[in-house]
XYZ file of C-alpha atoms in Angstrom:
569
model
C -79.446 100.983 -23.782
C -80.023 98.720 -21.197
C -77.904 100.811 -18.699
C -79.671 104.176 -19.466
C -82.926 102.906 -18.044
C -81.070 102.234 -14.693
C -79.897 105.826 -13.941
C -83.157 106.252 -11.692
C -84.710 102.879 -11.585
C -87.857 101.908 -9.597
C -90.081 98.777 -9.458
C -93.049 98.189 -11.695
C -95.493 96.754 -9.131
C -96.890 93.926 -11.478
C -95.262 91.415 -12.233
C -91.852 92.688 -11.247
C -92.875 93.670 -8.123
C -94.414 90.419 -7.090
C -91.300 88.440 -8.083
C -88.885 90.784 -6.338
C -90.971 90.725 -3.273
C -91.516 86.927 -3.228
C -87.899 86.423 -3.852
C -87.170 88.600 -0.702
C -89.702 86.715 1.437
C -88.029 83.468 0.235
C -84.584 84.721 1.143
C -85.453 86.138 4.504
C -87.684 82.902 5.380
C -85.126 80.285 4.206
C -88.078 78.571 2.275
C -86.752 78.258 -1.317
C -89.162 75.766 -2.568
C -92.185 77.753 -3.168
C -92.788 81.350 -3.947
C -93.687 83.071 -0.615
C -95.998 86.024 -0.130
C -97.036 87.332 3.435
C -96.673 83.723 4.669
C -98.624 82.134 1.894
C -96.973 79.711 -0.541
C -97.634 79.791 -4.293
C -97.144 77.190 -7.047
C -98.568 78.933 -10.160
C -95.589 79.692 -12.195
C -91.869 78.582 -12.492
C -89.404 79.021 -9.919
C -86.246 79.685 -11.519
C -86.425 83.360 -11.845
C -87.199 83.674 -8.170
C -84.077 81.620 -7.335
C -81.951 83.765 -9.536
C -83.046 86.836 -7.961
C -82.551 85.342 -4.409
C -78.973 84.584 -5.695
C -78.518 88.272 -6.774
C -79.679 89.376 -3.349
C -77.321 87.006 -1.517
C -74.337 87.981 -3.682
C -74.792 91.672 -3.338
C -76.224 91.708 0.163
C -79.552 93.045 -0.168
C -79.958 94.564 3.258
C -76.990 96.958 2.442
C -78.388 98.203 -0.972
C -79.778 101.496 -1.630
C -83.322 101.429 -3.080
C -82.010 102.062 -6.664
C -79.416 99.565 -6.483
C -81.930 97.033 -5.049
C -83.746 97.407 -8.204
C -80.845 96.877 -10.357
C -79.678 93.827 -8.596
C -83.275 92.429 -9.180
C -83.149 93.068 -12.774
C -79.674 91.610 -13.132
C -80.810 88.093 -14.263
C -83.034 89.554 -17.054
C -80.218 91.782 -18.378
C -77.941 88.896 -18.683
C -80.788 86.943 -20.367
C -81.448 89.854 -22.716
C -77.858 90.092 -23.865
C -77.743 86.269 -24.356
C -80.971 86.410 -26.524
C -79.668 89.517 -28.495
C -76.346 87.681 -29.134
C -78.213 84.515 -30.133
C -80.561 86.512 -32.473
C -77.329 87.663 -34.297
C -75.805 84.079 -34.460
C -79.000 81.999 -35.175
C -79.907 84.548 -37.744
C -76.610 84.374 -39.342
C -76.539 80.614 -39.597
C -79.879 80.293 -40.958
C -79.138 82.949 -43.624
C -75.891 81.473 -44.605
C -77.381 77.922 -45.172
C -80.288 78.715 -47.557
C -79.733 78.929 -51.246
C -80.998 82.463 -51.571
C -79.239 85.843 -52.425
C -79.042 86.752 -48.854
C -76.455 84.022 -47.994
C -73.507 85.918 -48.847
C -74.824 88.970 -46.509
C -75.668 86.430 -43.786
C -73.101 88.095 -41.060
C -74.598 91.600 -41.884
C -78.202 90.424 -41.646
C -77.495 88.546 -38.458
C -75.909 91.662 -36.911
C -79.015 93.853 -38.315
C -81.489 91.606 -36.752
C -79.462 91.728 -33.382
C -79.668 95.525 -33.457
C -83.387 95.650 -34.538
C -84.622 93.543 -31.770
C -83.663 95.947 -29.275
C -85.797 98.484 -31.102
C -89.132 96.545 -30.525
C -91.206 98.290 -27.834
C -92.371 95.350 -25.994
C -88.924 93.781 -26.048
C -87.500 96.929 -25.002
C -89.775 97.227 -21.979
C -89.474 93.621 -20.961
C -85.787 93.580 -20.996
C -85.703 96.173 -18.527
C -88.061 94.204 -15.992
C -87.339 91.394 -13.757
C -89.920 88.877 -15.389
C -89.710 85.436 -16.934
C -90.545 86.352 -20.465
C -86.957 87.428 -22.017
C -85.284 84.571 -20.106
C -87.716 81.968 -21.743
C -86.802 83.548 -25.128
C -83.205 83.201 -24.443
C -83.751 79.351 -23.603
C -85.515 78.920 -26.599
C -83.034 80.459 -28.878
C -80.195 78.687 -27.052
C -81.877 75.305 -27.915
C -82.298 76.392 -31.743
C -78.620 77.544 -31.606
C -77.757 74.061 -30.325
C -79.820 72.368 -32.945
C -78.062 74.280 -35.708
C -74.522 73.613 -34.358
C -75.213 69.922 -33.917
C -76.204 69.590 -37.626
C -72.741 70.635 -38.861
C -70.661 68.554 -36.456
C -69.026 65.377 -37.690
C -67.332 64.277 -34.347
C -70.017 62.311 -32.493
C -68.884 63.665 -29.215
C -69.703 67.248 -30.112
C -72.864 66.342 -31.915
C -73.959 64.592 -28.508
C -72.993 67.746 -26.597
C -74.880 70.047 -28.532
C -77.860 67.742 -28.656
C -77.670 67.494 -24.975
C -77.880 71.339 -24.632
C -80.771 71.514 -26.798
C -82.702 68.943 -24.949
C -81.914 70.310 -21.645
C -83.323 73.582 -22.539
C -86.581 72.384 -22.464
C -86.380 71.177 -19.061
C -84.960 74.457 -17.761
C -87.735 76.303 -19.843
C -90.264 74.513 -17.606
C -88.662 75.826 -14.436
C -88.772 79.329 -16.042
C -92.496 79.526 -17.217
C -93.906 75.871 -16.806
C -96.134 74.803 -19.496
C -95.475 77.815 -21.790
C -92.237 76.011 -22.916
C -94.440 73.365 -24.468
C -95.565 75.585 -27.365
C -92.224 76.382 -28.815
C -91.323 72.654 -28.381
C -94.317 71.866 -30.527
C -93.481 74.536 -33.076
C -90.230 72.831 -33.559
C -91.663 69.293 -34.239
C -92.107 69.864 -38.113
C -88.414 70.922 -38.364
C -87.429 67.882 -36.337
C -89.522 65.424 -38.339
C -89.617 66.665 -41.757
C -86.026 67.611 -41.952
C -84.763 64.587 -40.168
C -82.968 62.908 -43.108
C -80.709 65.917 -43.340
C -80.072 66.701 -39.573
C -80.683 63.285 -37.968
C -81.585 64.917 -34.693
C -84.170 62.217 -33.911
C -81.434 59.858 -33.793
C -79.027 62.059 -31.694
C -79.241 60.463 -27.965
C -77.818 63.681 -26.624
C -81.225 65.241 -27.270
C -83.008 62.587 -25.108
C -80.431 62.653 -22.432
C -80.503 66.367 -22.276
C -84.532 66.272 -21.958
C -83.714 63.626 -18.972
C -81.229 65.970 -17.444
C -83.164 69.220 -17.996
C -86.162 67.829 -16.146
C -84.206 66.528 -13.170
C -84.277 69.783 -11.468
C -87.966 70.343 -12.149
C -88.738 66.730 -10.705
C -86.516 67.255 -7.714
C -88.325 70.650 -7.101
C -91.641 69.144 -7.417
C -90.818 66.130 -5.312
C -89.377 68.207 -2.530
C -92.286 70.624 -2.664
C -94.931 67.837 -2.416
C -92.997 66.469 0.506
C -93.025 69.824 2.207
C -96.501 71.143 1.532
C -98.610 68.302 0.324
C -100.139 66.990 -2.881
C -101.966 70.385 -3.264
C -98.852 71.786 -4.938
C -99.503 69.614 -8.151
C -103.104 70.722 -8.325
C -102.055 74.315 -8.053
C -99.172 73.968 -10.670
C -101.234 71.747 -13.301
C -104.395 73.644 -12.725
C -102.922 77.053 -13.943
C -103.710 75.962 -17.586
C -107.231 75.190 -16.844
C -107.400 78.553 -14.533
C -106.281 80.621 -17.673
C -108.816 79.039 -20.038
C -111.621 79.395 -17.431
C -110.772 83.009 -16.686
C -108.931 84.265 -19.991
C -107.033 87.592 -20.126
C -107.801 89.733 -23.074
C -109.918 87.253 -24.529
C -111.962 90.010 -25.978
C -109.314 90.638 -28.303
C -110.531 87.937 -30.389
C -108.471 85.593 -32.855
C -106.969 88.580 -34.458
C -105.600 90.038 -31.459
C -101.827 89.373 -32.151
C -102.503 90.478 -35.838
C -103.226 93.944 -34.617
C -101.207 94.154 -31.444
C -97.925 93.050 -32.793
C -98.020 95.866 -35.599
C -99.194 98.399 -33.224
C -96.567 97.738 -30.696
C -93.759 97.149 -33.278
C -94.374 100.125 -35.434
C -92.706 100.705 -37.893
C -90.650 97.441 -37.577
C -93.557 95.274 -38.039
C -94.119 96.641 -41.560
C -90.472 95.560 -42.714
C -91.278 92.188 -40.841
C -94.224 91.810 -42.958
C -92.424 92.527 -46.100
C -89.537 90.236 -45.262
C -91.635 87.395 -44.656
C -93.278 87.791 -47.903
C -90.014 87.967 -49.568
C -89.136 84.657 -47.886
C -92.292 82.885 -48.498
C -92.957 83.886 -52.009
C -90.303 81.812 -53.685
C -91.980 78.604 -55.269
C -88.899 76.551 -54.449
C -89.681 77.351 -50.705
C -92.807 75.378 -50.728
C -91.609 72.377 -53.278
C -91.788 69.109 -51.424
C -92.557 70.823 -48.142
C -93.558 67.368 -46.552
C -91.349 65.091 -48.638
C -88.561 64.399 -46.195
C -85.767 65.099 -48.757
C -82.581 65.895 -47.533
C -81.439 68.232 -50.134
C -83.593 71.222 -50.908
C -83.092 75.130 -51.682
C -84.442 75.928 -48.194
C -83.137 73.495 -45.891
C -84.118 75.269 -42.715
C -87.759 76.437 -44.014
C -89.592 74.824 -41.199
C -87.545 76.899 -38.900
C -88.462 79.887 -40.959
C -92.098 78.811 -40.719
C -91.774 78.476 -36.934
C -93.245 81.834 -36.036
C -96.435 81.343 -38.094
C -96.927 77.925 -36.275
C -96.304 79.359 -33.001
C -98.527 82.259 -33.685
C -101.447 79.872 -34.677
C -101.014 78.294 -31.232
C -100.723 81.684 -29.322
C -104.034 82.525 -31.203
C -105.897 79.470 -30.414
C -104.884 79.938 -26.671
C -107.680 81.978 -24.665
C -105.509 83.964 -22.687
C -103.730 86.583 -25.067
C -101.061 89.113 -23.709
C -98.432 91.361 -25.526
C -95.578 89.706 -23.783
C -96.685 86.346 -25.049
C -95.409 87.544 -28.580
C -91.925 87.907 -27.312
C -91.121 84.645 -28.368
C -91.819 85.652 -31.959
C -89.557 88.821 -31.770
C -86.142 87.337 -32.993
C -87.944 85.853 -36.031
C -89.556 89.070 -36.673
C -86.343 90.743 -36.389
C -84.819 88.332 -38.967
C -87.557 89.087 -41.558
C -87.238 92.839 -40.826
C -83.321 92.683 -41.455
C -84.036 90.890 -44.991
C -86.408 93.584 -45.775
C -84.418 96.512 -44.815
C -81.336 95.251 -46.493
C -83.153 94.332 -49.583
C -84.571 97.885 -49.823
C -81.258 99.509 -49.004
C -79.194 97.586 -51.590
C -81.623 96.749 -54.533
C -81.103 98.656 -57.840
C -84.910 99.662 -57.679
C -85.002 102.981 -55.954
C -88.749 103.791 -55.740
C -89.221 101.706 -52.401
C -86.176 103.592 -50.834
C -87.469 106.846 -51.865
C -91.257 106.244 -50.633
C -90.068 105.165 -47.238
C -87.495 107.938 -46.993
C -89.820 110.654 -47.782
C -92.850 109.133 -45.817
C -90.994 108.792 -42.678
C -89.066 112.075 -43.136
C -92.374 113.737 -43.332
C -93.460 111.673 -40.087
C -90.143 112.912 -38.485
C -90.848 116.748 -39.468
C -94.424 116.227 -37.865
C -92.890 114.990 -34.728
C -90.231 117.684 -34.523
C -92.920 120.349 -35.065
C -94.995 118.993 -32.356
C -92.129 118.725 -30.051
C -90.928 122.512 -30.477
C -94.496 123.594 -30.261
C -94.965 121.877 -26.898
C -91.626 123.697 -25.773
C -92.784 127.043 -26.956
C -96.504 127.215 -26.254
C -96.922 127.868 -22.511
C -100.330 126.308 -22.044
C -102.745 124.135 -23.995
C -103.355 120.879 -25.354
C -99.536 120.411 -25.872
C -98.541 120.824 -22.152
C -98.848 117.049 -21.441
C -96.422 116.004 -24.023
C -93.795 118.585 -23.194
C -91.737 115.974 -21.015
C -91.567 113.947 -24.150
C -90.346 116.787 -26.205
C -86.734 116.132 -26.211
C -87.243 112.474 -27.202
C -89.447 113.564 -29.975
C -86.822 116.012 -31.226
C -84.086 113.219 -31.533
C -86.321 110.719 -33.231
C -87.928 113.549 -35.529
C -84.644 115.084 -36.653
C -82.992 111.787 -37.179
C -85.847 110.426 -39.415
C -85.959 113.653 -41.107
C -82.632 113.055 -42.627
C -83.500 109.814 -44.521
C -83.704 111.533 -47.933
C -80.076 112.646 -47.534
C -78.769 109.052 -47.567
C -81.100 107.272 -49.901
C -78.010 106.509 -52.215
C -75.676 105.193 -49.393
C -77.183 101.885 -48.161
C -75.161 101.674 -45.057
C -75.850 105.381 -43.946
C -79.589 105.021 -44.827
C -79.756 101.822 -42.496
C -77.702 103.780 -39.756
C -80.188 106.715 -40.075
C -83.091 104.212 -39.575
C -81.495 102.670 -36.366
C -79.404 105.361 -34.706
C -82.181 107.985 -34.057
C -84.242 105.318 -32.286
C -81.582 103.873 -30.226
C -80.752 107.418 -29.034
C -84.471 108.068 -28.579
C -84.860 104.825 -26.412
C -81.462 105.699 -24.441
C -82.907 109.164 -23.748
C -86.172 107.668 -22.527
C -84.441 105.528 -20.081
C -82.115 108.444 -18.873
C -85.439 110.444 -18.486
C -87.281 107.685 -16.371
C -89.859 106.564 -19.073
C -88.035 103.194 -19.101
C -87.363 101.337 -15.979
C -88.690 104.057 -13.542
C -92.176 103.167 -12.722
C -92.865 103.736 -9.091
C -90.571 107.046 -8.384
C -93.018 108.615 -6.015
C -93.900 105.710 -3.670
C -90.310 104.514 -3.735
C -89.291 108.013 -2.638
C -91.895 108.130 0.063
C -90.811 105.036 1.563
C -87.003 105.659 1.284
C -86.451 109.207 2.177
C -87.091 111.296 5.182
C -89.057 111.185 7.371
C -90.173 107.551 6.897
C -86.646 106.107 6.213
C -85.249 107.029 9.746
C -88.465 106.062 11.383
C -88.808 102.452 9.896
C -85.104 101.696 9.630
C -84.830 99.617 12.816
C -88.420 98.344 13.475
C -90.797 96.036 11.623
C -93.643 97.853 9.693
C -97.120 96.300 9.476
C -99.533 96.677 6.504
C -103.373 97.223 6.871
C -105.273 97.188 3.577
C -108.905 96.341 2.553
C -109.074 92.833 1.105
C -111.298 94.166 -1.615
C -108.829 96.818 -2.333
C -108.694 98.604 -5.934
C -105.689 97.330 -7.975
C -103.778 100.732 -7.553
C -103.712 100.238 -3.831
C -102.256 96.653 -4.204
C -99.783 98.054 -6.343
C -98.629 100.593 -3.761
C -98.343 97.888 -1.097
C -95.991 96.019 -3.137
C -93.853 99.081 -3.679
C -93.945 100.095 -0.034
C -93.159 96.577 1.130
C -90.078 96.218 -1.230
C -88.650 99.236 0.174
C -89.292 98.639 3.902
C -86.362 97.318 5.560
C -88.128 94.982 8.104
C -91.349 93.862 6.803
C -93.950 92.996 9.583
C -97.387 91.319 8.853
C -100.183 92.047 6.498
C -103.733 92.868 7.939
C -102.777 91.690 11.495
C -105.644 92.453 13.992
C -104.855 96.013 15.151
C -105.439 95.187 18.830
C -102.699 92.447 18.718
C -100.028 95.159 17.316
C -97.894 96.330 19.936
C -97.634 99.849 21.128
C -95.115 102.056 19.273
C -95.368 99.780 16.031
C -95.628 101.883 12.659
C -98.196 100.647 10.184
C -98.886 101.714 6.667
C -102.830 102.146 6.489
C -104.533 102.238 2.960
C -107.165 105.257 2.806
C -109.821 102.933 1.595
C -113.368 103.359 2.893
C -113.230 100.395 5.022
C -109.977 98.717 6.272
C -110.560 95.567 8.060
C -108.511 94.188 10.862
C -108.009 90.429 9.965
C -107.023 89.054 6.746
C -109.061 85.911 7.208
C -112.269 88.151 7.512
C -114.757 87.374 4.861
C -115.907 90.596 2.920
C -119.472 89.549 3.722
C -118.963 89.507 7.512
C -119.176 92.672 9.584
C -115.702 94.138 10.269
C -114.265 94.278 13.831
C -113.111 97.549 13.449
C -113.184 100.086 10.823
C -109.648 101.800 11.283
C -110.217 104.337 8.646
C -113.327 105.676 10.343
C -111.579 105.785 13.774
C -109.007 107.794 11.986
C -111.388 110.209 10.651
C -113.536 110.530 13.762
C -110.487 111.489 15.814
C -109.229 114.020 13.185
C -112.653 115.637 13.259
C -112.613 115.788 17.130
C -108.945 117.176 17.057
C -109.866 119.769 14.485
C -113.086 120.841 16.378
C -111.207 121.411 19.354
C -108.437 123.366 17.441
C -105.596 121.127 18.766
C -102.420 121.399 16.944
C -100.957 118.369 18.558
C -100.279 115.275 16.156
C -101.503 112.579 18.759
C -105.038 111.197 17.996
C -107.378 108.734 19.616
C -110.478 107.295 18.297
C -113.797 106.945 20.367
C -112.994 103.391 21.570
C -109.606 104.170 22.628
C -107.325 103.343 19.608
C -104.433 105.768 20.001
C -101.992 106.623 17.193
C -99.992 109.188 15.538
C -100.073 110.106 11.745
C -96.546 110.444 10.670
C -96.986 110.630 6.748
C -99.864 111.409 4.583
C -99.818 110.017 0.943
C -102.433 109.909 -1.947
C -103.748 106.617 -0.903
C -101.726 105.675 2.188
C -100.883 106.988 5.599
C -98.180 106.029 7.938
C -99.443 105.788 11.555
C -97.846 104.919 14.987
C -99.919 103.223 17.502
């Protein structure tokens, strides 16, 4: 499924495009300590993703790559992290399922496999596993730490116990390199497991964990030390001030304390339903809560604090003023485990009415989706025209779920009928460009003729209004990523050599200097000059493409896009 989205890939401007462009600037400038953007240095996030993208660029020789292969290479670290996270979702789930005194222990391997298959069907997980961002990488580090802790529990040899403890501790330090202070939340959520179950696992006396913590933070300390020596103490202010900035200017704070309680079900439909049922099945057992804070070494649920981990983490995410859908990615492996329990129990239990209810309900939904898809293909015009591109995808999902009642009495086939249509749907969505292909038009404009041959050998400048709307800035990111030789941003026009190509945004006003404050009078309104020259050219009925503004700025318009134009001075 990951490969299907890379048939015709293109960058998403935010945040993937930012990371890709920063990494390219870092590679070309040789400045690897801080994230580089148009000559500015940023210290607001972790640096590990940028380093890995830089490594991919160097290994695969970025200048020799086509536009699509550049996107694939940029996403390679995320793909590897996603595969690791899915494998760990299976194995961590298998270990937890097998070690509890409950009916699911005998089916631990199948439940682990089912959870690994399910997590790739969660829409937010699916989207971010196709993007070069930090979030999937952070989840894989967290899962690797939990996996190492579980492995350390069962080791009798002191050396192996220390080694797995070292790995678990090191992941916290690497997590800081990935996404700085966001790694603190899962670390806090693990504390009840470490404290209240200490008599059983003895992690708090495992010196490997503490050595791993120290070793894991060594790269971070070196990075920050070299950065302060290179750029000054403001680096620490920028890094440690990020938490305060998010608190003062929260994102999606209007969602309120219930943001994740509606956002997760909407983005995970229908799997959130099974996650809720599975969580209820786990938590309803009286023995689960018996002696929760008693420090007993033997209980029916020795890993209950790991099963409560997602609820603790959700509470912390809810209390944080900034709320985004991708913060909840850290919950997805646990939601997959709960969903696997519910689906497996419903498929195999003697009571048939839950299976019948779900089968007929989603079969009806599948028929509705199929009918809408067919209607959009048959009706030439009308309200269904906009959904016609999605019709093949709707047919696959609709027909697949419509078959659910046929396999109600065959558990394995019933489970397969839930999963396979969604897998095929997402794979088709990837091939069709709905996953992984986010800026096809801008990518084509920058990498095909006539632009490709014009800018292949010469640096290209960019001029954009400092108060540009977000859409223009997104276009700027994509154009820059696919420009072989990136020039300068908002350089004073009079200093740009004759013959230079410049991408100019079609805003009302385009200022010449990036240091110019919006309140100051612009030195020159390039857009007005271009429009004035065009009006003069049209009034004289001249067919030539060369233009000249009233004050002598000569240029040639080479390419016209919706919001941008490529001119040659």
